[in-house]
PDB file of C-alpha atoms in Angstrom:
ATOM      1  CA  MET A1423     -23.044  -5.708 -12.036  1.00 34.00           C
ATOM      2  CA  ALA A1424     -19.841  -5.553 -12.890  1.00 41.00           C
ATOM      3  CA  GLU A1425     -18.458  -7.030 -10.052  1.00 51.00           C
ATOM      4  CA  LYS A1426     -16.393  -5.838  -7.282  1.00 68.00           C
ATOM      5  CA  ILE A1427     -12.601  -4.886  -7.971  1.00 81.00           C
ATOM      6  CA  LYS A1428     -11.150  -6.428  -4.931  1.00 91.00           C
ATOM      7  CA  PRO A1429      -7.169  -6.824  -3.835  1.00 95.00           C
ATOM      8  CA  TYR A1430      -5.079  -9.259  -5.391  1.00 95.00           C
ATOM      9  CA  LEU A1431      -1.796  -8.384  -2.098  1.00 96.00           C
ATOM     10  CA  PHE A1432      -1.224  -7.342   1.277  1.00 98.00           C
ATOM     11  CA  TYR A1433       1.705  -6.792   1.837  1.00 98.00           C
ATOM     12  CA  THR A1434       5.511  -5.135   4.215  1.00 98.00           C
ATOM     13  CA  ILE A1435       8.580  -5.103   3.476  1.00 98.00           C
ATOM     14  CA  MET A1436      11.311  -2.557   5.889  1.00 97.00           C
ATOM     15  CA  TYR A1437      14.581  -2.446   6.049  1.00 96.00           C
ATOM     16  CA  PRO A1438      16.144  -2.923   9.381  1.00 94.00           C
ATOM     17  CA  SER A1439      19.041  -0.542  10.966  1.00 90.00           C
ATOM     18  CA  VAL A1440      18.136  -2.255  14.336  1.00 77.00           C
ATOM     19  CA  THR A1441      21.745  -3.621  16.223  1.00 73.00           C
ATOM     20  CA  LYS A1442      20.020  -5.478  18.737  1.00 76.00           C
ATOM     21  CA  ASP A1443      20.982  -9.189  19.624  1.00 86.00           C
ATOM     22  CA  LYS A1444      18.758 -10.995  16.884  1.00 90.00           C
ATOM     23  CA  ALA A1445      17.139 -13.495  20.137  1.00 90.00           C
ATOM     24  CA  MET A1446      15.749 -10.099  21.434  1.00 92.00           C
ATOM     25  CA  VAL A1447      14.550  -8.939  17.871  1.00 92.00           C
ATOM     26  CA  MET A1448      13.587 -12.353  16.991  1.00 94.00           C
ATOM     27  CA  ASP A1449      11.229 -12.108  20.473  1.00 96.00           C
ATOM     28  CA  GLN A1450      10.203  -9.449  19.976  1.00 96.00           C
ATOM     29  CA  LEU A1451       8.160 -10.233  16.659  1.00 96.00           C
ATOM     30  CA  LEU A1452       6.852 -13.118  17.716  1.00 97.00           C
ATOM     31  CA  ASN A1453       5.102 -10.745  20.511  1.00 97.00           C
ATOM     32  CA  VAL A1454       3.478  -8.554  17.488  1.00 97.00           C
ATOM     33  CA  PHE A1455       2.568 -11.804  15.634  1.00 97.00           C
ATOM     34  CA  ASP A1456       1.171 -13.517  19.051  1.00 96.00           C
ATOM     35  CA  LYS A1457      -0.887 -10.608  20.638  1.00 94.00           C
ATOM     36  CA  TYR A1458      -2.991 -10.346  16.957  1.00 93.00           C
ATOM     37  CA  ASP A1459      -5.883 -13.703  17.717  1.00 91.00           C
ATOM     38  CA  LYS A1460      -5.698 -13.713  13.427  1.00 93.00           C
ATOM     39  CA  PHE A1461      -1.992 -13.759  13.205  1.00 96.00           C
ATOM     40  CA  VAL A1462      -0.264 -16.037  14.960  1.00 97.00           C
ATOM     41  CA  PRO A1463       1.756 -18.214  13.203  1.00 97.00           C
ATOM     42  CA  THR A1464       0.434 -21.894  12.437  1.00 97.00           C
ATOM     43  CA  GLN A1465       3.487 -22.674  11.500  1.00 97.00           C
ATOM     44  CA  TRP A1466       7.069 -22.157  10.862  1.00 97.00           C
ATOM     45  CA  GLY A1467      10.683 -22.730   8.572  1.00 96.00           C
ATOM     46  CA  ASP A1468      14.453 -21.874   8.914  1.00 93.00           C
ATOM     47  CA  SER A1469      14.027 -21.627   5.391  1.00 90.00           C
ATOM     48  CA  GLU A1470      12.221 -20.918   2.263  1.00 87.00           C
ATOM     49  CA  VAL A1471      10.511 -24.686   2.082  1.00 89.00           C
ATOM     50  CA  THR A1472      11.037 -26.332   5.558  1.00 92.00           C
ATOM     51  CA  LYS A1473       7.755 -25.672   7.657  1.00 95.00           C
ATOM     52  CA  ILE A1474       7.029 -27.424  10.740  1.00 96.00           C
ATOM     53  CA  ASP A1475       4.050 -26.871  13.362  1.00 97.00           C
ATOM     54  CA  TYR A1476       4.499 -23.338  15.288  1.00 97.00           C
ATOM     55  CA  ASN A1477       6.486 -23.673  18.627  1.00 96.00           C
ATOM     56  CA  ARG A1478       7.441 -20.598  20.039  1.00 96.00           C
ATOM     57  CA  SER A1479      10.601 -21.554  22.310  1.00 96.00           C
ATOM     58  CA  GLU A1480      12.333 -23.452  19.193  1.00 96.00           C
ATOM     59  CA  ILE A1481      12.957 -21.178  17.574  1.00 96.00           C
ATOM     60  CA  LEU A1482      13.602 -18.708  20.322  1.00 96.00           C
ATOM     61  CA  GLU A1483      16.691 -21.444  20.984  1.00 95.00           C
ATOM     62  CA  LYS A1484      17.230 -22.131  18.024  1.00 94.00           C
ATOM     63  CA  VAL A1485      18.394 -17.965  17.200  1.00 93.00           C
ATOM     64  CA  MET A1486      20.346 -17.810  20.192  1.00 90.00           C
ATOM     65  CA  ASN A1487      22.596 -20.845  19.752  1.00 91.00           C
ATOM     66  CA  ASN A1488      23.131 -18.823  16.178  1.00 85.00           C
ATOM     67  CA  LYS A1489      21.658 -22.140  14.075  1.00 87.00           C
ATOM     68  CA  THR A1490      19.724 -19.422  12.512  1.00 86.00           C
ATOM     69  CA  SER A1491      19.173 -16.292  11.176  1.00 84.00           C
ATOM     70  CA  GLU A1492      16.177 -16.705   8.945  1.00 92.00           C
ATOM     71  CA  VAL A1493      12.838 -17.261  10.544  1.00 96.00           C
ATOM     72  CA  TYR A1494       9.521 -18.398   8.085  1.00 97.00           C
ATOM     73  CA  LEU A1495       6.467 -17.494  10.454  1.00 98.00           C
ATOM     74  CA  HIS A1496       3.591 -19.082   8.231  1.00 97.00           C
ATOM     75  CA  ARG A1497      -0.445 -19.189   9.193  1.00 97.00           C
ATOM     76  CA  ASN A1498      -2.622 -21.311   7.136  1.00 94.00           C
ATOM     77  CA  ASN A1499      -5.419 -20.422   8.859  1.00 89.00           C
ATOM     78  CA  ALA A1500      -7.533 -17.360   8.673  1.00 86.00           C
ATOM     79  CA  VAL A1501      -5.624 -14.401   7.612  1.00 93.00           C
ATOM     80  CA  LYS A1502      -3.393 -16.641   5.908  1.00 97.00           C
ATOM     81  CA  TYR A1503       0.046 -14.802   5.588  1.00 97.00           C
ATOM     82  CA  THR A1504       3.764 -16.139   5.346  1.00 97.00           C
ATOM     83  CA  ALA A1505       6.533 -13.517   6.855  1.00 97.00           C
ATOM     84  CA  GLN A1506       9.919 -13.748   7.101  1.00 96.00           C
ATOM     85  CA  PHE A1507      12.808 -12.075   8.985  1.00 94.00           C
ATOM     86  CA  ASP A1508      16.274 -12.295   7.973  1.00 92.00           C
ATOM     87  CA  LEU A1509      17.875 -11.049  11.273  1.00 88.00           C
ATOM     88  CA  ASP A1510      21.813 -11.292   9.855  1.00 85.00           C
ATOM     89  CA  LEU A1511      22.152  -7.156   9.696  1.00 79.00           C
ATOM     90  CA  ASN A1512      24.206  -5.806   6.687  1.00 79.00           C
ATOM     91  CA  VAL A1513      22.422  -4.809   2.908  1.00 79.00           C
ATOM     92  CA  ARG A1514      20.213  -7.040   1.994  1.00 82.00           C
ATOM     93  CA  SER A1515      18.523  -7.628   5.267  1.00 89.00           C
ATOM     94  CA  MET A1516      14.452  -6.922   5.337  1.00 92.00           C
ATOM     95  CA  PHE A1517      11.972  -8.211   6.652  1.00 95.00           C
ATOM     96  CA  ASP A1518       8.498  -9.436   5.138  1.00 96.00           C
ATOM     97  CA  LEU A1519       5.005 -10.289   5.525  1.00 97.00           C
ATOM     98  CA  GLU A1520       3.157 -11.408   2.533  1.00 97.00           C
ATOM     99  CA  VAL A1521      -0.752 -11.393   3.097  1.00 98.00           C
ATOM    100  CA  HIS A1522      -3.610 -13.809   1.077  1.00 97.00           C
ATOM    101  CA  LYS A1523      -5.805 -11.769  -0.750  1.00 96.00           C
ATOM    102  CA  SER A1524      -8.673 -13.923   1.484  1.00 95.00           C
ATOM    103  CA  MET A1525      -8.305 -11.221   4.186  1.00 96.00           C
ATOM    104  CA  SER A1526     -11.233  -9.895   4.930  1.00 95.00           C
ATOM    105  CA  SER A1527     -11.837  -6.177   4.986  1.00 96.00           C
ATOM    106  CA  LYS A1528     -13.079  -6.057   8.542  1.00 96.00           C
ATOM    107  CA  PHE A1529      -8.763  -7.354   9.732  1.00 97.00           C
ATOM    108  CA  TRP A1530      -7.320  -4.568   7.113  1.00 97.00           C
ATOM    109  CA  PRO A1531      -6.960  -2.117   9.752  1.00 98.00           C
ATOM    110  CA  THR A1532      -4.926  -4.358  12.116  1.00 97.00           C
ATOM    111  CA  PHE A1533      -2.345  -5.144   8.981  1.00 98.00           C
ATOM    112  CA  PHE A1534      -1.096  -1.480   8.859  1.00 98.00           C
ATOM    113  CA  ASP A1535      -0.525  -1.699  12.923  1.00 97.00           C
ATOM    114  CA  LEU A1536       0.872  -5.329  12.274  1.00 97.00           C
ATOM    115  CA  SER A1537       3.448  -3.229  10.658  1.00 97.00           C
ATOM    116  CA  ASN A1538       3.908  -0.093  13.200  1.00 97.00           C
ATOM    117  CA  GLU A1539       5.218  -2.788  15.558  1.00 97.00           C
ATOM    118  CA  ILE A1540       7.423  -4.599  13.261  1.00 96.00           C
ATOM    119  CA  ALA A1541       9.091  -0.725  12.223  1.00 97.00           C
ATOM    120  CA  ALA A1542       9.031  -0.024  16.024  1.00 96.00           C
ATOM    121  CA  ILE A1543      11.395  -3.122  16.880  1.00 95.00           C
ATOM    122  CA  SER A1544      13.444  -2.534  13.389  1.00 94.00           C
ATOM    123  CA  GLU A1545      13.587   0.868  12.875  1.00 95.00           C
ATOM    124  CA  PRO A1546      13.572   0.366   8.747  1.00 96.00           C
ATOM    125  CA  SER A1547      15.752   2.770   6.281  1.00 96.00           C
ATOM    126  CA  TYR A1548      12.102   1.864   4.094  1.00 98.00           C
ATOM    127  CA  GLY A1549       9.784   0.611   4.728  1.00 98.00           C
ATOM    128  CA  ILE A1550       6.454   0.481   2.932  1.00 98.00           C
ATOM    129  CA  THR A1551       2.604  -1.124   3.596  1.00 98.00           C
ATOM    130  CA  HIS A1552       0.266  -1.318   1.461  1.00 98.00           C
ATOM    131  CA  ILE A1553      -3.182  -3.133  -0.178  1.00 98.00           C
ATOM    132  CA  PHE A1554      -2.151  -3.849  -4.415  1.00 98.00           C
ATOM    133  CA  TRP A1555      -4.977  -4.052  -6.862  1.00 96.00           C
ATOM    134  CA  PRO A1556      -4.544  -4.927 -10.094  1.00 95.00           C
ATOM    135  CA  PRO A1557      -3.203  -3.749 -12.736  1.00 94.00           C
ATOM    136  CA  THR A1558      -4.908  -2.891 -16.098  1.00 94.00           C
ATOM    137  CA  ILE A1559      -1.861  -4.722 -19.055  1.00 96.00           C
ATOM    138  CA  PRO A1560      -1.376  -3.202 -20.418  1.00 97.00           C
ATOM    139  CA  TRP A1561      -2.766   0.163 -19.761  1.00 96.00           C
ATOM    140  CA  GLU A1562      -4.965   2.582 -21.922  1.00 96.00           C
ATOM    141  CA  THR A1563      -5.825   5.440 -19.901  1.00 96.00           C
ATOM    142  CA  ASP A1564      -2.869   7.162 -17.409  1.00 97.00           C
ATOM    143  CA  GLU A1565      -4.588   6.032 -14.418  1.00 96.00           C
ATOM    144  CA  GLN A1566      -3.976   3.065 -15.536  1.00 97.00           C
ATOM    145  CA  ARG A1567      -0.005   3.072 -15.922  1.00 97.00           C
ATOM    146  CA  LEU A1568       0.059   5.173 -12.205  1.00 98.00           C
ATOM    147  CA  LEU A1569      -2.242   1.946 -10.572  1.00 97.00           C
ATOM    148  CA  ARG A1570       0.559  -0.190 -12.912  1.00 97.00           C
ATOM    149  CA  TRP A1571       4.296   2.523 -11.971  1.00 98.00           C
ATOM    150  CA  MET A1572       2.818   2.340  -8.145  1.00 98.00           C
ATOM    151  CA  SER A1573       2.305  -1.761  -8.515  1.00 96.00           C
ATOM    152  CA  LEU A1574       6.102  -2.070  -9.439  1.00 97.00           C
ATOM    153  CA  ALA A1575       7.468   0.577  -7.265  1.00 97.00           C
ATOM    154  CA  THR A1576       5.414  -0.742  -3.658  1.00 97.00           C
ATOM    155  CA  LEU A1577       7.361  -4.442  -3.738  1.00 94.00           C
ATOM    156  CA  PRO A1578      11.106  -2.512  -3.482  1.00 92.00           C
ATOM    157  CA  VAL A1579      12.434  -5.811  -3.389  1.00 93.00           C
ATOM    158  CA  PRO A1580      16.229  -5.739  -2.884  1.00 92.00           C
ATOM    159  CA  VAL A1581      17.225  -7.016  -6.924  1.00 92.00           C
ATOM    160  CA  GLU A1582      15.258  -3.353  -7.059  1.00 95.00           C
ATOM    161  CA  PHE A1583      16.134  -1.647  -4.070  1.00 96.00           C
ATOM    162  CA  LEU A1584      19.720  -1.760  -3.619  1.00 95.00           C
ATOM    163  CA  PRO A1585      20.769  -0.530  -6.960  1.00 96.00           C
ATOM    164  CA  ASN A1586      17.771   1.972  -7.461  1.00 97.00           C
ATOM    165  CA  GLY A1587      17.603   2.929  -4.903  1.00 97.00           C
ATOM    166  CA  PRO A1588      14.118   4.005  -3.226  1.00 98.00           C
ATOM    167  CA  LEU A1589      11.261   3.099  -5.710  1.00 98.00           C
ATOM    168  CA  GLY A1590       8.381   4.804  -3.679  1.00 98.00           C
ATOM    169  CA  VAL A1591       5.800   5.556  -1.346  1.00 98.00           C
ATOM    170  CA  GLY A1592       2.946   2.109  -0.553  1.00 98.00           C
ATOM    171  CA  MET A1593      -0.466   3.707   1.665  1.00 99.00           C
ATOM    172  CA  ARG A1594       2.414   4.045   4.959  1.00 99.00           C
ATOM    173  CA  THR A1595       6.198   4.211   4.191  1.00 99.00           C
ATOM    174  CA  TYR A1596       8.147   4.743   7.048  1.00 99.00           C
ATOM    175  CA  PHE A1597      12.037   6.488   6.294  1.00 98.00           C
ATOM    176  CA  GLY A1598      14.737   6.333   8.618  1.00 97.00           C
ATOM    177  CA  GLY A1599      18.521   6.660   8.674  1.00 95.00           C
ATOM    178  CA  TYR A1600      20.857   7.189   5.946  1.00 95.00           C
ATOM    179  CA  VAL A1601      16.996   6.635   4.057  1.00 97.00           C
ATOM    180  CA  LEU A1602      15.608   9.720   5.377  1.00 98.00           C
ATOM    181  CA  GLU A1603      19.014  11.276   5.720  1.00 97.00           C
ATOM    182  CA  MET A1604      19.567  11.531   2.132  1.00 97.00           C
ATOM    183  CA  PHE A1605      16.224  13.369   1.778  1.00 98.00           C
ATOM    184  CA  GLY A1606      16.193  15.334   4.772  1.00 98.00           C
ATOM    185  CA  ARG A1607      13.815  15.452   7.744  1.00 98.00           C
ATOM    186  CA  ASP A1608      12.815  18.891   7.595  1.00 98.00           C
ATOM    187  CA  PHE A1609      11.610  18.063   2.841  1.00 98.00           C
ATOM    188  CA  LEU A1610      10.002  14.733   4.859  1.00 99.00           C
ATOM    189  CA  MET A1611       7.561  16.574   6.876  1.00 98.00           C
ATOM    190  CA  ASN A1612       6.366  18.707   4.305  1.00 99.00           C
ATOM    191  CA  THR A1613       5.120  16.143   2.438  1.00 99.00           C
ATOM    192  CA  PRO A1614       1.252  16.261   0.728  1.00 98.00           C
ATOM    193  CA  ALA A1615      -0.454  13.465   2.839  1.00 98.00           C
ATOM    194  CA  VAL A1616      -0.400  12.607   6.255  1.00 99.00           C
ATOM    195  CA  VAL A1617       2.973  12.279   8.184  1.00 99.00           C
ATOM    196  CA  THR A1618       3.709  11.613  11.452  1.00 98.00           C
ATOM    197  CA  GLU A1619       7.908  11.405  13.562  1.00 98.00           C
ATOM    198  CA  LEU A1620       8.290   7.919  15.377  1.00 98.00           C
ATOM    199  CA  GLU A1621       9.413   7.444  18.807  1.00 96.00           C
ATOM    200  CA  TRP A1622      12.155   5.905  17.061  1.00 95.00           C
ATOM    201  CA  GLY A1623      13.438   8.235  15.505  1.00 96.00           C
ATOM    202  CA  GLY A1624      11.724   7.595  11.471  1.00 98.00           C
ATOM    203  CA  ILE A1625       9.123   9.280   9.354  1.00 99.00           C
ATOM    204  CA  ARG A1626       6.339   7.577   8.400  1.00 99.00           C
ATOM    205  CA  ILE A1627       3.770   8.604   5.131  1.00 99.00           C
ATOM    206  CA  ASP A1628       0.459   7.888   5.133  1.00 99.00           C
ATOM    207  CA  LEU A1629      -1.456   8.884   2.318  1.00 99.00           C
ATOM    208  CA  SER A1630      -4.958   9.436   4.416  1.00 98.00           C
ATOM    209  CA  GLU A1631      -5.616   9.133   8.099  1.00 98.00           C
ATOM    210  CA  LYS A1632      -6.868   5.636   6.701  1.00 98.00           C
ATOM    211  CA  PRO A1633      -4.730   4.174   4.164  1.00 98.00           C
ATOM    212  CA  TRP A1634      -6.710   0.641   4.116  1.00 97.00           C
ATOM    213  CA  GLU A1635     -11.055   2.957   3.210  1.00 97.00           C
ATOM    214  CA  LEU A1636      -9.296   5.077  -0.035  1.00 96.00           C
ATOM    215  CA  GLU A1637     -10.957   4.060  -3.202  1.00 94.00           C
ATOM    216  CA  LEU A1638      -8.961   3.589  -6.001  1.00 95.00           C
ATOM    217  CA  ASN A1639      -9.342   5.926  -7.908  1.00 95.00           C
ATOM    218  CA  GLU A1640      -8.312   8.147  -4.647  1.00 97.00           C
ATOM    219  CA  LEU A1641      -5.290   5.904  -3.783  1.00 97.00           C
ATOM    220  CA  ILE A1642      -4.106   7.084  -7.577  1.00 97.00           C
ATOM    221  CA  LEU A1643      -4.835  10.682  -7.021  1.00 98.00           C
ATOM    222  CA  ILE A1644      -3.178  10.585  -3.337  1.00 98.00           C
ATOM    223  CA  TRP A1645      -0.057   8.538  -5.233  1.00 98.00           C
ATOM    224  CA  SER A1646       0.341  10.996  -7.621  1.00 98.00           C
ATOM    225  CA  ARG A1647       0.548  13.769  -5.738  1.00 98.00           C
ATOM    226  CA  VAL A1648       2.589  12.855  -3.460  1.00 99.00           C
ATOM    227  CA  MET A1649       5.126  10.808  -6.065  1.00 98.00           C
ATOM    228  CA  ASP A1650       5.883  13.871  -8.324  1.00 98.00           C
ATOM    229  CA  TYR A1651       6.893  15.764  -4.519  1.00 99.00           C
ATOM    230  CA  LEU A1652       8.884  13.435  -2.962  1.00 98.00           C
ATOM    231  CA  GLU A1653      11.219  12.863  -6.754  1.00 98.00           C
ATOM    232  CA  THR A1654      11.985  17.326  -6.485  1.00 98.00           C
ATOM    233  CA  SER A1655      14.667  15.391  -3.887  1.00 97.00           C
ATOM    234  CA  ASN A1656      16.540  13.585  -6.657  1.00 97.00           C
ATOM    235  CA  VAL A1657      16.514  10.105  -4.449  1.00 98.00           C
ATOM    236  CA  MET A1658      13.702   8.667  -5.318  1.00 98.00           C
ATOM    237  CA  ALA A1659      14.446   6.341  -8.421  1.00 98.00           C
ATOM    238  CA  ILE A1660      13.596   7.684 -11.939  1.00 98.00           C
ATOM    239  CA  PRO A1661      10.725   5.151 -13.684  1.00 97.00           C
ATOM    240  CA  GLN A1662      11.178   4.210 -18.032  1.00 97.00           C
ATOM    241  CA  PHE A1663       7.448   3.258 -18.912  1.00 97.00           C
ATOM    242  CA  ARG A1664       8.369   0.646 -21.114  1.00 95.00           C
ATOM    243  CA  ASP A1665       6.904   0.899 -24.881  1.00 96.00           C
ATOM    244  CA  ASP A1666       3.870  -2.183 -25.134  1.00 97.00           C
ATOM    245  CA  LYS A1667       2.683   0.390 -22.038  1.00 96.00           C
ATOM    246  CA  ARG A1668       2.997  -3.771 -19.386  1.00 96.00           C
ATOM    247  CA  GLY A1669       6.183  -2.211 -17.547  1.00 96.00           C
ATOM    248  CA  VAL A1670       8.411   0.170 -15.733  1.00 97.00           C
ATOM    249  CA  LEU A1671      12.319   0.036 -15.687  1.00 97.00           C
ATOM    250  CA  PHE A1672      14.096   2.142 -12.481  1.00 98.00           C
ATOM    251  CA  SER A1673      17.424   3.774 -12.346  1.00 98.00           C
ATOM    252  CA  PRO A1674      19.052   5.612  -9.487  1.00 98.00           C
ATOM    253  CA  ASN A1675      18.563   8.875  -9.170  1.00 97.00           C
ATOM    254  CA  GLU A1676      21.523  11.471  -8.879  1.00 96.00           C
ATOM    255  CA  VAL A1677      20.996  11.331  -4.160  1.00 97.00           C
ATOM    256  CA  TRP A1678      21.285   7.348  -4.958  1.00 97.00           C
ATOM    257  CA  LYS A1679      24.282   7.187  -7.807  1.00 96.00           C
ATOM    258  CA  ASN A1680      26.250   9.887  -4.624  1.00 96.00           C
ATOM    259  CA  TYR A1681      25.347   6.723  -1.949  1.00 94.00           C
ATOM    260  CA  LEU A1682      27.329   3.942  -3.868  1.00 94.00           C
ATOM    261  CA  LYS A1683      29.896   5.485  -5.676  1.00 90.00           C
ATOM    262  CA  LYS A1684      30.776   5.720  -1.291  1.00 80.00           C
TER     263      LYS A1684
END
């Protein structure tokens, strides 16, 4: 019997727009992680390479005294993860959470709950929460091509997002601030998916009521339908599929080009 395909990554990335006090934001973020037993950090650091035992008061003291504006949280136990929070608000600032593929499926709903709470704090202009399934490289079928595209479009790191705009949607996607305005609230509310207006003013789009339960073929089908709709906005980045069927390049659409000129 063929081995069941398993996810290789659980990932959340958000571009915060919140302008609250940095120590207050960090305190709220730590509250979220401390709230869930399986997500309580075991280590932290103020750089990618620094790892010391988790000490909440030490983190808050450093942030409060402006001794660091970047905080990394780690957990070595199940569930394993690394989280990064850039507290200096600028266009490159991001909050992200990368959870190891070993996370049990019983914690998948908690992962999505946690992303909701991070979004409520960060009020992202654009954010994605997604479960990544291994793509076939090079792709051979249209479904495989779509999965490869989805895998890249749901990793909107600054080097891709800033010059090109939103690359795509994930299982759960957040729009707020200037990015929401580009699409238009009514346009996003009519997306053929599960759409929710959030208390902080943003919009959340889920590919289903419980996106973490989607089978891969369902996920690809719904994702493709949602992308077809959102692409009519002329905001989403334009994909160019490589001839070797291994990757996708992105370029800015009309609305994003105009934004970059400002």
